[in-house]
Coordinates of C-alpha atoms in Angstrom, one line a residue:
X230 CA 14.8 14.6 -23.9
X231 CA 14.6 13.8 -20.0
X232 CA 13.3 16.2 -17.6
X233 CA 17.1 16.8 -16.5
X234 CA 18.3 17.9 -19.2
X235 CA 15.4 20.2 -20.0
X236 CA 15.9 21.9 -16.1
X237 CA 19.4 22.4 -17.0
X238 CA 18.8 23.6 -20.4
X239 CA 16.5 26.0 -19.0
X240 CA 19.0 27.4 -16.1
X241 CA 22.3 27.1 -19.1
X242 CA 20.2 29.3 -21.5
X243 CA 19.8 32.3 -20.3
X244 CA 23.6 32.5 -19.0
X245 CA 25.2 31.0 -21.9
X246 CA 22.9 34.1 -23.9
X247 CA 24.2 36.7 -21.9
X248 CA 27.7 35.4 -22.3
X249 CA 28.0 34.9 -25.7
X250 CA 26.3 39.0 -25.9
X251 CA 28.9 40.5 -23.6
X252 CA 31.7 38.5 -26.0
X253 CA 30.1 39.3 -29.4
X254 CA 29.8 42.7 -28.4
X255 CA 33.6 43.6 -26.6
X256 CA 35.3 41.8 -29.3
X257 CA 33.7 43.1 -32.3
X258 CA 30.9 45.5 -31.4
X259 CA 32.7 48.1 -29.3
X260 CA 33.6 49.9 -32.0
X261 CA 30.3 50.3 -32.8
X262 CA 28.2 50.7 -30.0
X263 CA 28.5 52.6 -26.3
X264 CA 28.5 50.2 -23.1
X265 CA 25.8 52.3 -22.2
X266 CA 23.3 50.8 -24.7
X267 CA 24.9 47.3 -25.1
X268 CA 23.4 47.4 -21.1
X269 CA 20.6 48.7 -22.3
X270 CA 20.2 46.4 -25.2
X271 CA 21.3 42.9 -23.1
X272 CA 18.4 42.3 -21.1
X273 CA 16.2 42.6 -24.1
X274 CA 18.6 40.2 -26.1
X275 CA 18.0 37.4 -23.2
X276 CA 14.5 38.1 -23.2
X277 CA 13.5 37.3 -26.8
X278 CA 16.3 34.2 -26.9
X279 CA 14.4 33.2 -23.2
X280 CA 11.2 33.4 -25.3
X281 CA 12.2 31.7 -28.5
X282 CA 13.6 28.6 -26.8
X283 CA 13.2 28.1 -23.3
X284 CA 9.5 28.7 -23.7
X285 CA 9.7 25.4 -25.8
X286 CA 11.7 23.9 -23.0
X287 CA 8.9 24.8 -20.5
X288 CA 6.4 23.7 -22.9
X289 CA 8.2 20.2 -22.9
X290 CA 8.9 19.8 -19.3
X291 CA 5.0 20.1 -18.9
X292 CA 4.1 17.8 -21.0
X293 CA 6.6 15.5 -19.6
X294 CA 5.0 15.9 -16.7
X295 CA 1.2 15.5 -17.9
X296 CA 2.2 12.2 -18.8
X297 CA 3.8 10.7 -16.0
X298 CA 0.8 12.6 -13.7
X299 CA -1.2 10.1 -16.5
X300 CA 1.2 7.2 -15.6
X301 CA 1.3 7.4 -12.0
X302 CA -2.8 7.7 -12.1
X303 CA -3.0 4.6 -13.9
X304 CA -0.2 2.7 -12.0
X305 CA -2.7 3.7 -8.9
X306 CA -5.6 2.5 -10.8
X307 CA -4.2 -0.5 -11.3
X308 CA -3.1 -1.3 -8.5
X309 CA -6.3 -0.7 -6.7
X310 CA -8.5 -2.7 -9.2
X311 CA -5.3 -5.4 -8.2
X312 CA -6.6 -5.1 -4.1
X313 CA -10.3 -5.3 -4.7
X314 CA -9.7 -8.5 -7.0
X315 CA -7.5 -9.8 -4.3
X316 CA -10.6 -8.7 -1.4
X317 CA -13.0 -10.5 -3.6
X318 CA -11.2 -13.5 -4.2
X319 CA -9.9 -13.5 -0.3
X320 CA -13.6 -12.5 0.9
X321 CA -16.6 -13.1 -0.8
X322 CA -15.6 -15.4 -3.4
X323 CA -14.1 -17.8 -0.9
X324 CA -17.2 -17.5 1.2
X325 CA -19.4 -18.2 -1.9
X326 CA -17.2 -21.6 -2.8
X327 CA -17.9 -22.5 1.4
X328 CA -21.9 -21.8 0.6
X329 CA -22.0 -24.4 -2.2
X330 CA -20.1 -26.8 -0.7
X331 CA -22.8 -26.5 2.2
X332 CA -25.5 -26.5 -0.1
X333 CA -24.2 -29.7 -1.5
X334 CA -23.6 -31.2 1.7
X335 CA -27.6 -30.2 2.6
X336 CA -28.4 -32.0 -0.4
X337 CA -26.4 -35.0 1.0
X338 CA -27.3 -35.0 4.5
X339 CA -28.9 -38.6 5.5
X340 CA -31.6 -36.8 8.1
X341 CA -33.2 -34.4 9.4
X342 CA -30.8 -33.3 12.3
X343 CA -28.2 -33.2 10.0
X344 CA -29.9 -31.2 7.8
X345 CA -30.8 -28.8 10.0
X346 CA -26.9 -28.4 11.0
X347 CA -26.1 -27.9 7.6
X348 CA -29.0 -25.2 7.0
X349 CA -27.6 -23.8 10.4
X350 CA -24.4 -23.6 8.7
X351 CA -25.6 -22.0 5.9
X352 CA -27.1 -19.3 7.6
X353 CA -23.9 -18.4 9.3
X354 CA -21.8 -18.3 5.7
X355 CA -24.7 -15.6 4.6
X356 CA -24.2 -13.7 7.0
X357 CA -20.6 -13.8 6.6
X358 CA -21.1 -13.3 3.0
X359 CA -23.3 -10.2 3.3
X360 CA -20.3 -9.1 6.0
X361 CA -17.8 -8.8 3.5
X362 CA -19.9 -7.4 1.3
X363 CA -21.0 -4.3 3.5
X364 CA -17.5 -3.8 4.2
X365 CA -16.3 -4.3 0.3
X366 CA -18.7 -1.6 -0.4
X367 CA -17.9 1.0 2.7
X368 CA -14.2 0.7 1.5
X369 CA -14.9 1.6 -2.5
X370 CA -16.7 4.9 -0.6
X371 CA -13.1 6.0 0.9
X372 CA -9.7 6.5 -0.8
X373 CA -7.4 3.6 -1.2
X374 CA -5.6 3.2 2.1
X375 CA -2.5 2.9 0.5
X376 CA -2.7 6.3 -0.6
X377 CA -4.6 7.4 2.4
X378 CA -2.0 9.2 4.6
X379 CA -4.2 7.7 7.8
X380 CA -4.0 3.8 6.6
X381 CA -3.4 2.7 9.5
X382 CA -7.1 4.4 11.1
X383 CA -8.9 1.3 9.0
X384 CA -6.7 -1.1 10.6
X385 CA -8.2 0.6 13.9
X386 CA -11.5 1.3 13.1
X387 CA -11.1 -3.0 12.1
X388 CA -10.6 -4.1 14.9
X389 CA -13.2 -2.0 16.8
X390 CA -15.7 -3.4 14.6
X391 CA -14.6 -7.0 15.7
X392 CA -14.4 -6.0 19.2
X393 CA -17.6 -5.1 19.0
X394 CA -19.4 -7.8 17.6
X395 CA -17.6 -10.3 19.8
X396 CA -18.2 -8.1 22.7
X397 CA -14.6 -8.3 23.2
X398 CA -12.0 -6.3 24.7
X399 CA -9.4 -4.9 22.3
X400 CA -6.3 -2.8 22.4
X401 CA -3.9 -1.7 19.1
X402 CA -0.6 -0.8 19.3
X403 CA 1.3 0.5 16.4
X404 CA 4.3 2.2 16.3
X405 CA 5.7 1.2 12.6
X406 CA 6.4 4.6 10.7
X407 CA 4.3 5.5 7.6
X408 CA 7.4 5.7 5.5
X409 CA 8.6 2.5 6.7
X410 CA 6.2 0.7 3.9
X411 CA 6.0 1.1 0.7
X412 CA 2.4 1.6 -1.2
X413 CA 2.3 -2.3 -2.1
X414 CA 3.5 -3.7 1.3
X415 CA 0.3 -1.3 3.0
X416 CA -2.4 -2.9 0.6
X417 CA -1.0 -6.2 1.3
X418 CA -0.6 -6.0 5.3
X419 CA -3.7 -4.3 5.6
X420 CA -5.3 -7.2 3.8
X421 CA -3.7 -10.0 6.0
X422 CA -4.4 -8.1 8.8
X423 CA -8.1 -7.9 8.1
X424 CA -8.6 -11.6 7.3
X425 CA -6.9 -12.5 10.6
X426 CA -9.6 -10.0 12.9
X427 CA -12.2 -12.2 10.4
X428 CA -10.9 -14.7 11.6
X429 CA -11.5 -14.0 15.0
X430 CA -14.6 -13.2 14.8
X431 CA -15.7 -16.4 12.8
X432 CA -13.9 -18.6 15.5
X433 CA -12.1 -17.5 18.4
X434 CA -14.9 -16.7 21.3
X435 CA -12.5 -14.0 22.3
X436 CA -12.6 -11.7 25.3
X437 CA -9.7 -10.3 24.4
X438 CA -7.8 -9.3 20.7
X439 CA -4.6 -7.0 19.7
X440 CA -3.1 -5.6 17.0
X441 CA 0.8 -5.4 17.2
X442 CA 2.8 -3.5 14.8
X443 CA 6.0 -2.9 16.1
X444 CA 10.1 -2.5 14.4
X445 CA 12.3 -5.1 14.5
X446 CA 16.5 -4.6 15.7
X447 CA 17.1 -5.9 12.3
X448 CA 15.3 -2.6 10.2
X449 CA 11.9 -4.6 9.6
X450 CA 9.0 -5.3 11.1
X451 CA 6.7 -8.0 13.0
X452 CA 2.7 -7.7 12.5
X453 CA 0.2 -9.4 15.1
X454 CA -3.1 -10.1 15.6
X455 CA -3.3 -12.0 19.3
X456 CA -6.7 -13.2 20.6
X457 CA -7.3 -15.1 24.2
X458 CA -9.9 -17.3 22.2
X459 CA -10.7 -21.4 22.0
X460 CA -7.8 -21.9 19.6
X461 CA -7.0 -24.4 17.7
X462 CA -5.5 -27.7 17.8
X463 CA -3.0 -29.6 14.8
X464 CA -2.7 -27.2 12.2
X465 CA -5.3 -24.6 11.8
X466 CA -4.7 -24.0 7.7
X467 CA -5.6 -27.8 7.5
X468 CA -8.8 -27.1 9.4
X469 CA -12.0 -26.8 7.5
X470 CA -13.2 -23.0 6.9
X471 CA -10.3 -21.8 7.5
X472 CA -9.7 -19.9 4.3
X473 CA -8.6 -17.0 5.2
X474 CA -5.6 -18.2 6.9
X475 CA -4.3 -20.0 4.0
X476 CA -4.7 -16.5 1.8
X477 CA -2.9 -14.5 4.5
X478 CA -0.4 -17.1 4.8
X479 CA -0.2 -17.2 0.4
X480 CA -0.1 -13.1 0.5
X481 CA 3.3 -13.4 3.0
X482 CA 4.9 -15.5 0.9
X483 CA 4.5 -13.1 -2.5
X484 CA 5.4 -10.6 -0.3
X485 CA 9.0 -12.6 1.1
X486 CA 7.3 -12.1 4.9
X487 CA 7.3 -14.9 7.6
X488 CA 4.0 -16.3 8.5
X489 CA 3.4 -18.1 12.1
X490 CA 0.0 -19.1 13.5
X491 CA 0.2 -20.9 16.9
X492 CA -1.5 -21.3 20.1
X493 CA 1.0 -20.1 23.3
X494 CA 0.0 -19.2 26.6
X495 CA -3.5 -19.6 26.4
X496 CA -3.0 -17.0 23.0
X497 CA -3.6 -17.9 19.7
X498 CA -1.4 -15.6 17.4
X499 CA -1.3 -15.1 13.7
X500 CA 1.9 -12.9 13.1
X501 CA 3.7 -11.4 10.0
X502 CA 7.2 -11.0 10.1
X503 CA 10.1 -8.7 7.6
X504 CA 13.3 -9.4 7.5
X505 CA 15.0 -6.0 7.4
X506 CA 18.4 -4.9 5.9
X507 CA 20.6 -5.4 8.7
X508 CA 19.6 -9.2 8.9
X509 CA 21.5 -11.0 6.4
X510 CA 24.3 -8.6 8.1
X511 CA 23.9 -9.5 11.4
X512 CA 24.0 -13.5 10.0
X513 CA 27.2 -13.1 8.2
X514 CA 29.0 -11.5 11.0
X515 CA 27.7 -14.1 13.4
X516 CA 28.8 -17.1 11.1
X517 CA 32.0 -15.2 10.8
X518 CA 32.7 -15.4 14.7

């Protein structure tokens, strides 16, 4: 029995008692009894049918609800184990395959100025390493953002951090709602977003970085990270290192988003892009014409 029908079992009882109590006693009671104690008599008659059955109906509806308390615990569980994986295999797995490539390129190199490259190299993926790490560990300390009413304070608190170790200046505008997104669509922007800020910080010699999060006409949304860095030149997923591009640019596409990285202006911009509702609308109507 669905919760539904226990609510409306619960509100039919008692009426349907004291119905069937006013009918059983004026068509064949009356005789028999005085109005004044059939009153008397009909609150006590709901009360012990009330507590014969619709205590078993409460009892039912609770542990209807235990269980989908348990359900919805472990769907969350679930789906956070499903972000750190993705973290580790975006982060510090990635960074680990780079180190021993490196090493094996060390083991390679012809002399000692290329060696010392390499070993330069090396030092720089450790430290990147030990990066995501620290941060791996500060986030498995807080709540899941995606449950976190505040989500978008770690997308701030991000880019701070970048800012701040690239002596940059940065600015974040954000004016997408919270219920705009659903739980998923959080854990995965979030996780794009981060990886282009590392980004950033690996490559881009910024002065300058932004966050954008802003609505679209259509009902969706568009998702920036802008820097006034070196750049890049050709393709930058084809580039070597650049890992992390390729995983945002793989998490857009499981998620149906748009993903553009370009240089423009003297910008370089990795941006994520939603289709909303009214789009495929908008397109028909416009073919239509």
């Amino acid at each position: 029995m669905n919760d539904r029908r226990i609510k409306w079992m619960i509100l039919l009882i008692p009426t349907l008692t004291i119905g069937l109590w006013e009918y059983v006693r004026h068509a064949f009671l009356l005789p028999y009894m005085t109005m004044d104690l059939g009153n008397f008599l009909a609150p006590f008659i709901v009360l012990a049918v009330t507590l014969t059955l619709v205590r078993g109906l409460f009892a039912r509806l609770e542990s209807s609800q235990r269980a989908l308390s348990r359900e919805r615990s472990l769907s969350a569980a679930l789906e956070e184990r499903e972000r750190l994986a993705g973290e580790l295999h975006d982060g510090i797995a990635q960074s680990l395959f780079l180190l021993a490539v490196k090493l094996d390129k060390l083991d390679a190199s012809p002399n000692e100025a290329a060696r010392a490259a390499t070993a330069g190299e090396l030092r720089e993926t450790v430290r990147d390493v030990h990066e995501d790490v620290r941060q791996a560990i500060a986030r498995l300390r807080l709540p899941p953002e995606a449950a976190d009413h505040g989500w978008v304070e770690p997308l701030r608190e991000l880019l701070g951090e970048t800012a701040a170790l690239t002596e940059a200046e940065a600015e974040f505008r954000w004016d997408i709602p919270e219920d705009m997104l659903g739980a998923k669509e959080k854990v995965e922007l979030h996780a794009c977003l981060r990886e282009a800020l590392v980004n950033v910080r690996k490559h881009a010699r910024a002065e300058r970085v932004y966050v954008v999060g802003e609505r679209t006409p259509d009902g969706g949304f568009r998702c920036a990270v802008v820097d006034d860095g070196v750049g890049f030149a050709g393709d930058p997923l084809e580039a070597p290192g650049r890992f992390g591009l390729r995983m945002v640019r793989e998490r857009a596409g499981r998620m149906g988003w748009t993903f553009r990285a370009e240089c423009r202006d003297g910008l370089t911009v990795i941006e994520l892009t939603k289709k909303g509702a009214n789009a495929d609308g908008r397109q028909m109507a416009g073919s239509a014409r």
